[in-house]
Coordinates of C-alpha atoms in Angstrom, one line a residue:
X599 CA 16.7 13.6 -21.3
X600 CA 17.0 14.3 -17.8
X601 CA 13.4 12.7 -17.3
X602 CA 14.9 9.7 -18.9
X603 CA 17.7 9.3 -16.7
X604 CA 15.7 10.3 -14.0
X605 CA 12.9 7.6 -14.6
X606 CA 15.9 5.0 -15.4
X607 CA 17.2 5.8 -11.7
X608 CA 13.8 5.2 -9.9
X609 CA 13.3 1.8 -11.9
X610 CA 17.1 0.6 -11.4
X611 CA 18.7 1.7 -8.7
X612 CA 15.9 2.5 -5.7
X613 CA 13.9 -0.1 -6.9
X614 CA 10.6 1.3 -6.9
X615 CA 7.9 -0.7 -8.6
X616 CA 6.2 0.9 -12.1
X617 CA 3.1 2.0 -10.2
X618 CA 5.2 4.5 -8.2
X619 CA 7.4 5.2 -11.3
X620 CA 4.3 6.0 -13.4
X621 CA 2.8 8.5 -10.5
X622 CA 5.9 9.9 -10.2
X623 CA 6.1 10.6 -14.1
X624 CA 2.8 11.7 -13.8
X625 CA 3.6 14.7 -11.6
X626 CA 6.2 16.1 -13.2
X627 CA 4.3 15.9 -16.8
X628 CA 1.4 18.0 -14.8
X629 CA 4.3 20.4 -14.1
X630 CA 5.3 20.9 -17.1
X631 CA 2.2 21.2 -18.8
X632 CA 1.3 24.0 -16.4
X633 CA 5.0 26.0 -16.8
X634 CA 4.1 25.1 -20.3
X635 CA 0.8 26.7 -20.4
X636 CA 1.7 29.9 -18.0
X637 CA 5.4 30.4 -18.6
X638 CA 5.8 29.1 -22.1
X639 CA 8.4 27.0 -20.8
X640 CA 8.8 23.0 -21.2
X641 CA 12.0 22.8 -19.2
X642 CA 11.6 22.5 -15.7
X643 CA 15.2 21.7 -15.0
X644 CA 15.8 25.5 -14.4
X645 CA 12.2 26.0 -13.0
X646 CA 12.2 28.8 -10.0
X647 CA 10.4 28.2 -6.8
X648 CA 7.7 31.1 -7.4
X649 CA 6.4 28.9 -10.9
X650 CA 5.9 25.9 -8.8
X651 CA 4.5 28.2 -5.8
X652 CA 1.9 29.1 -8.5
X653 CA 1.3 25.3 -9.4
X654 CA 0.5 24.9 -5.9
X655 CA -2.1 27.8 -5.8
X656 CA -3.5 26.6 -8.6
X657 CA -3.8 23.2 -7.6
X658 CA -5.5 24.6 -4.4
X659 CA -8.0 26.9 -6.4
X660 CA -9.2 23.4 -8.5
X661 CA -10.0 21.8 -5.3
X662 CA -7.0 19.6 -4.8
X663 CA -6.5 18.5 -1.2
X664 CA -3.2 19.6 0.7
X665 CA -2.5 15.9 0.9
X666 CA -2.5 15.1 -2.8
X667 CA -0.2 18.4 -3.7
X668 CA 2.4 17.5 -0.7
X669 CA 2.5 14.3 -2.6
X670 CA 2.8 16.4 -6.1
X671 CA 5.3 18.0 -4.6
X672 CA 7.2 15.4 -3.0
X673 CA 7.8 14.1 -6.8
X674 CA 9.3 17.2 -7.9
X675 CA 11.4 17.4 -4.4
X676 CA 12.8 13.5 -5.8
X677 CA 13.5 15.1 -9.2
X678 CA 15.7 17.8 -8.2
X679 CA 17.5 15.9 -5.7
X680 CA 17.9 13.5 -8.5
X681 CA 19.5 17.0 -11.0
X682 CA 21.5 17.7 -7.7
X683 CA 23.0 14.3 -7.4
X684 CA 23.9 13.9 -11.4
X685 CA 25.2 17.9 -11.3
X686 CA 22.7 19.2 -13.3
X687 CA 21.4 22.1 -11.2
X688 CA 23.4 23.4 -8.1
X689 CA 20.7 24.4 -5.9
X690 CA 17.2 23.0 -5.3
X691 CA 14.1 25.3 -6.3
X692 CA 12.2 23.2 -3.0
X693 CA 15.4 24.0 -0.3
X694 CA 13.1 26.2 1.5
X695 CA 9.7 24.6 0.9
X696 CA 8.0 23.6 4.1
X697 CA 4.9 20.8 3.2
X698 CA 1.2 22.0 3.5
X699 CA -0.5 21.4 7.1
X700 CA -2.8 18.4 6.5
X701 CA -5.3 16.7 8.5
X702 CA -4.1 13.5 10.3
X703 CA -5.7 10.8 8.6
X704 CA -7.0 8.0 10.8
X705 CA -7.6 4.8 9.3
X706 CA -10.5 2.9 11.0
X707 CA -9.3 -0.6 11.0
X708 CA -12.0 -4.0 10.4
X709 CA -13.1 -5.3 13.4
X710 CA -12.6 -9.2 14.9
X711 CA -15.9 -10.3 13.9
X712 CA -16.4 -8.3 10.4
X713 CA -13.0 -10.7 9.6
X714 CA -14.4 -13.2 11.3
X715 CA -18.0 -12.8 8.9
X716 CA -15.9 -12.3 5.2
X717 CA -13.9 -15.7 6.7
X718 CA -16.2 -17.7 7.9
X719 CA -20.0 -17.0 6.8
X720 CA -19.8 -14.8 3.6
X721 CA -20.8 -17.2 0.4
X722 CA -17.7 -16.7 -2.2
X723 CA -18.4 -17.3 -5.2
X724 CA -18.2 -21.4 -6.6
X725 CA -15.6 -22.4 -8.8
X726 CA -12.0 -20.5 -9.9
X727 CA -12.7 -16.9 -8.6
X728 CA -14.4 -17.7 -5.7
X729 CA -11.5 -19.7 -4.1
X730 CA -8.7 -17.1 -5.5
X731 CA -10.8 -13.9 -4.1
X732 CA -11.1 -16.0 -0.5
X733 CA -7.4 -16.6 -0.7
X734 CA -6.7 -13.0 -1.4
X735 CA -8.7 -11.9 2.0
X736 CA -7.3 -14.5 3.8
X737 CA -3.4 -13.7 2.8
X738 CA -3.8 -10.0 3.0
X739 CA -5.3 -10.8 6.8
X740 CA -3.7 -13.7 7.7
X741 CA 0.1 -11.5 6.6
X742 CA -0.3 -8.1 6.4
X743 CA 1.6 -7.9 2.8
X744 CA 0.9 -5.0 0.7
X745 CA -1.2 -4.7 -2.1
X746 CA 1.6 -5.0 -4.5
X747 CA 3.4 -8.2 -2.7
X748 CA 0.7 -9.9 -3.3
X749 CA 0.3 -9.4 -7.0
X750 CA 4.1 -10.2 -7.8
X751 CA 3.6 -13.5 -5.2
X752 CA 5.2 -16.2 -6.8
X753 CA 3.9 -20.3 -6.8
X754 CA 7.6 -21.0 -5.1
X755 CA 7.8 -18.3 -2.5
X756 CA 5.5 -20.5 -0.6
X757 CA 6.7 -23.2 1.2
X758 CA 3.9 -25.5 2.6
X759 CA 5.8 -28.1 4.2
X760 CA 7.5 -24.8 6.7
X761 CA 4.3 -23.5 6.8
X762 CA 6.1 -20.0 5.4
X763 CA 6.0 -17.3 3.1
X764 CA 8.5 -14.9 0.8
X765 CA 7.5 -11.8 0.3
X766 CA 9.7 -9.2 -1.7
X767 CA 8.8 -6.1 -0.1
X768 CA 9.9 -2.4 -0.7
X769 CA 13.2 -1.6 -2.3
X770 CA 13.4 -5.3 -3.0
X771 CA 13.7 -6.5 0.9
X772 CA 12.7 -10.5 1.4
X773 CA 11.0 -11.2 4.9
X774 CA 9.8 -14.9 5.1
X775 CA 5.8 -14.8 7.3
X776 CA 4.7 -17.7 9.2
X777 CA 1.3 -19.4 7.8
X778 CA -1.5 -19.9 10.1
X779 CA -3.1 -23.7 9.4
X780 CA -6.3 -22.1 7.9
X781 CA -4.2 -20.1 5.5
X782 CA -2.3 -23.5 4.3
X783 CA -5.9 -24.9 3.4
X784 CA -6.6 -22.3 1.6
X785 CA -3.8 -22.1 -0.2
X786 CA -4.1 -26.0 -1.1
X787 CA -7.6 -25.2 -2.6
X788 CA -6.7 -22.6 -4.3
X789 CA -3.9 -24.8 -5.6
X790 CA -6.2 -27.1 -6.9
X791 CA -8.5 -25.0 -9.2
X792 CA -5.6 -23.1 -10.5
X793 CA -4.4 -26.2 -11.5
X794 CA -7.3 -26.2 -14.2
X795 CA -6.0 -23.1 -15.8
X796 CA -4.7 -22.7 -19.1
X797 CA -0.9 -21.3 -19.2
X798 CA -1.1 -22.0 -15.5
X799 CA 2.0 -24.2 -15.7
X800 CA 3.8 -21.9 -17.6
X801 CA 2.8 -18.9 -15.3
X802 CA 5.3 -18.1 -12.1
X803 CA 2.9 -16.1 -10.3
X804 CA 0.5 -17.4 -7.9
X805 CA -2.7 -15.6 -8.5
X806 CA -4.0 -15.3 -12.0
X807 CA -7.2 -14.4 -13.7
X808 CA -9.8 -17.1 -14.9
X809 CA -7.8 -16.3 -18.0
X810 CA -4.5 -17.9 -16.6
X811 CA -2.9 -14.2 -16.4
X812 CA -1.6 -12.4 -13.4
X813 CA -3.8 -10.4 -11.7
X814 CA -3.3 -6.7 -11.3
X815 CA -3.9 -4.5 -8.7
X816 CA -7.4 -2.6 -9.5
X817 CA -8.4 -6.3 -9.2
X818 CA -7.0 -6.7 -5.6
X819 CA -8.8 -3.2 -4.5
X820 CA -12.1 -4.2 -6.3
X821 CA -12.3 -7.8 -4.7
X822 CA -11.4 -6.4 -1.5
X823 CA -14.2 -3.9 -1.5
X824 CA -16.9 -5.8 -3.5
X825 CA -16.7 -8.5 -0.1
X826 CA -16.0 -6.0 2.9
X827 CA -19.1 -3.8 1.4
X828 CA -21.7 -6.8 2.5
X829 CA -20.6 -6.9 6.2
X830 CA -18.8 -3.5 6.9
X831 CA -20.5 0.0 6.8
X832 CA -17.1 1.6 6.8
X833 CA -16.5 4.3 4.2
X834 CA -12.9 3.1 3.1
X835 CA -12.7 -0.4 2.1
X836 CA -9.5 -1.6 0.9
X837 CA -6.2 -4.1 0.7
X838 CA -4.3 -1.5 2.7
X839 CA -7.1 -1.3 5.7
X840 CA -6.4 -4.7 5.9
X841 CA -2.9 -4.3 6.5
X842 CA -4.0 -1.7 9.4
X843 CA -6.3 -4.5 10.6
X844 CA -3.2 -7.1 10.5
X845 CA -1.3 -4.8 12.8
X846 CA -4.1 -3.4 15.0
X847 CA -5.5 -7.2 15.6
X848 CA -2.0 -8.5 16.4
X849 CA -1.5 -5.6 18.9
X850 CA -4.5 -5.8 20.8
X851 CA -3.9 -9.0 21.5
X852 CA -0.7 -8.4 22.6
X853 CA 2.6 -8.6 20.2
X854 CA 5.1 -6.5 20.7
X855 CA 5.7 -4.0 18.4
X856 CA 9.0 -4.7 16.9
X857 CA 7.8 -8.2 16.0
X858 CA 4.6 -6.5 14.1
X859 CA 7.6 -4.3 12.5
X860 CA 9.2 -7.3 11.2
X861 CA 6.4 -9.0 9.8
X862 CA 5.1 -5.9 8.0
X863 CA 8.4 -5.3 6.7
X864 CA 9.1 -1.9 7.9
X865 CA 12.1 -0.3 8.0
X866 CA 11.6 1.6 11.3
X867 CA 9.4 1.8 14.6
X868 CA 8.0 5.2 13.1
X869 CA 6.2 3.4 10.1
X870 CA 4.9 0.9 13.0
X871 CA 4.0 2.7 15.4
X872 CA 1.0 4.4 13.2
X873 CA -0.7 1.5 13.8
X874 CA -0.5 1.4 17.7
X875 CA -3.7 4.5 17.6
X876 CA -6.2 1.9 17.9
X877 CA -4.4 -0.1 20.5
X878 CA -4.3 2.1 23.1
X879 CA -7.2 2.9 22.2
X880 CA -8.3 -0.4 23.3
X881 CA -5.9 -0.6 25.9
X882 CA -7.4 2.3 27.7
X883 CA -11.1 0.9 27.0
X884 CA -9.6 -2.0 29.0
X885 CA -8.2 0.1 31.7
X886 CA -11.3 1.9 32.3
X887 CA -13.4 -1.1 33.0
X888 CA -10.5 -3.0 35.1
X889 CA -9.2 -0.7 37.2
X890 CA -10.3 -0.9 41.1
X891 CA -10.0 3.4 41.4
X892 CA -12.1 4.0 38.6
X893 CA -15.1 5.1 40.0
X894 CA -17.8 3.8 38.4

């Protein structure tokens, strides 16, 4: 029951999408399989922090990466602050838990003239697909939206004649984004073949499959990859290295970072400032080169 009501608070009142609902469930039905398994127990309500101690060494032993258990454990941190809130336990098994060290993970972001190739030279594909997987590189460059904002995009949250778009970010948070003049053609021709679609009237979202059905996210990661891998020899290839690329373009050439902030919906400087690595990066490339007492 307390799953229930715990799964029903997630959905209703943070508002966080089913993807993150379902990896959520996910964890806490591996934990309880393994107090199941070990400690004949199914009830993890009343779970101590030495079973869940154990989890984590076990978890460790099978090769799991600190990274993926601090996220394991993050879920079961959510879950008994949720029993905490609703009174069902008085004291947290994770009070005391301090997260495993990680690695920092450094995101290596596209450069100006890979975007410049996928935009401009790559062949898409004729026809439906072809325009709708353009679109979809374009957007998640031309925006910086998240994977997810761009599935749930709806036909009316753009606005051509403003040259703007709505996007429902996290915990249900509207930001409008300017559109850059290439990004309203594209958008027009998109437009036009999904016109040709069946259910395509009756459908609110803006991209759909050639079946007239919206698209999901696998579908966003696999486009993304199946372009990027013909002009980029990076290892990670994704929708949200694009959103690092949004940010690291726009610094580098100069925005400040609070308007960055804004457009990629952020709630703080912190999240932001992640992004600002490969800018100074840059920046001190820039300084090297320029500077009259650098000795050359």
């Amino acid at each position: 029951m307390s799953m229930q009501a715990f799964t029903s608070y997630l959905k209703l009142e943070k508002n966080y999408s089913d993807h993150t609902v379902k990896a959520y469930g996910r964890d806490l039905d591996a934990f309880t399989g393994f107090c199941r398994e070990n400690y004949d127990e199914t009830n993890i309500d009343a779970a101590g922090y030495p079973m869940i101690r154990n989890w984590i060494v076990s978890l460790s032993n099978e090769g799991v990466s600190n990274r993926s258990i601090n996220r394991k454990i993050s879920s079961l941190q959510a879950y008994y602050k949720f029993l905490l809130k609703i009174g069902e336990i008085t004291a947290s098994p994770l009070a005391k838990h301090r997260a495993l060290k990680t690695e920092k993970k450094v995101e290596v972001p596209f450069s100006e003239s890979e975007m410049e190739l996928i935009l401009t030279e790559i062949p898409f594909e004729e026809g439906f697909e072809g325009e709708r997987d353009k679109l979809i590189v374009e957007l998640l460059y031309a925006t910086g939206m998240r994977r997810a904002e761009l599935v749930n995009l709806k036909v009316t949250d753009i606005n051509l004649g403003n040259r703007t778009l709505k996007v429902l970010g996290k915990r249900n948070k509207e930001r409008i984004i300017p559109l850059l003049d290439a990004t309203v053609d594209q958008i027009k021709a998109y437009l036009e073949v999904r016109s040709q679609l069946p259910n395509c009237a009756t459908s609110l979202y803006l991209f759909l499959t050639k079946d007239g059905l919206k698209i999901y996210e696998t579908l966003v990661y696999r486009t993304i990859n199946k372009y990027f891998s013909l002009v980029s020899p990076k290892v990670k290839k994704s929708p949200h290295i694009l959103r690092h690329t949004f940010a690291t373009h726009l610094l580098n050439r100069g925005a400040d970072l609070n308007s960055v902030k804004e457009l990629l919906g952020h709630s703080s400087l912190a999240s932001t400032q992640v992004y600002t690595h490969n800018s100074i990066a840059e920046l001190k490339k820039v300084h090297q080169m320029a500077h009259p007492r650098n000795k050359k």
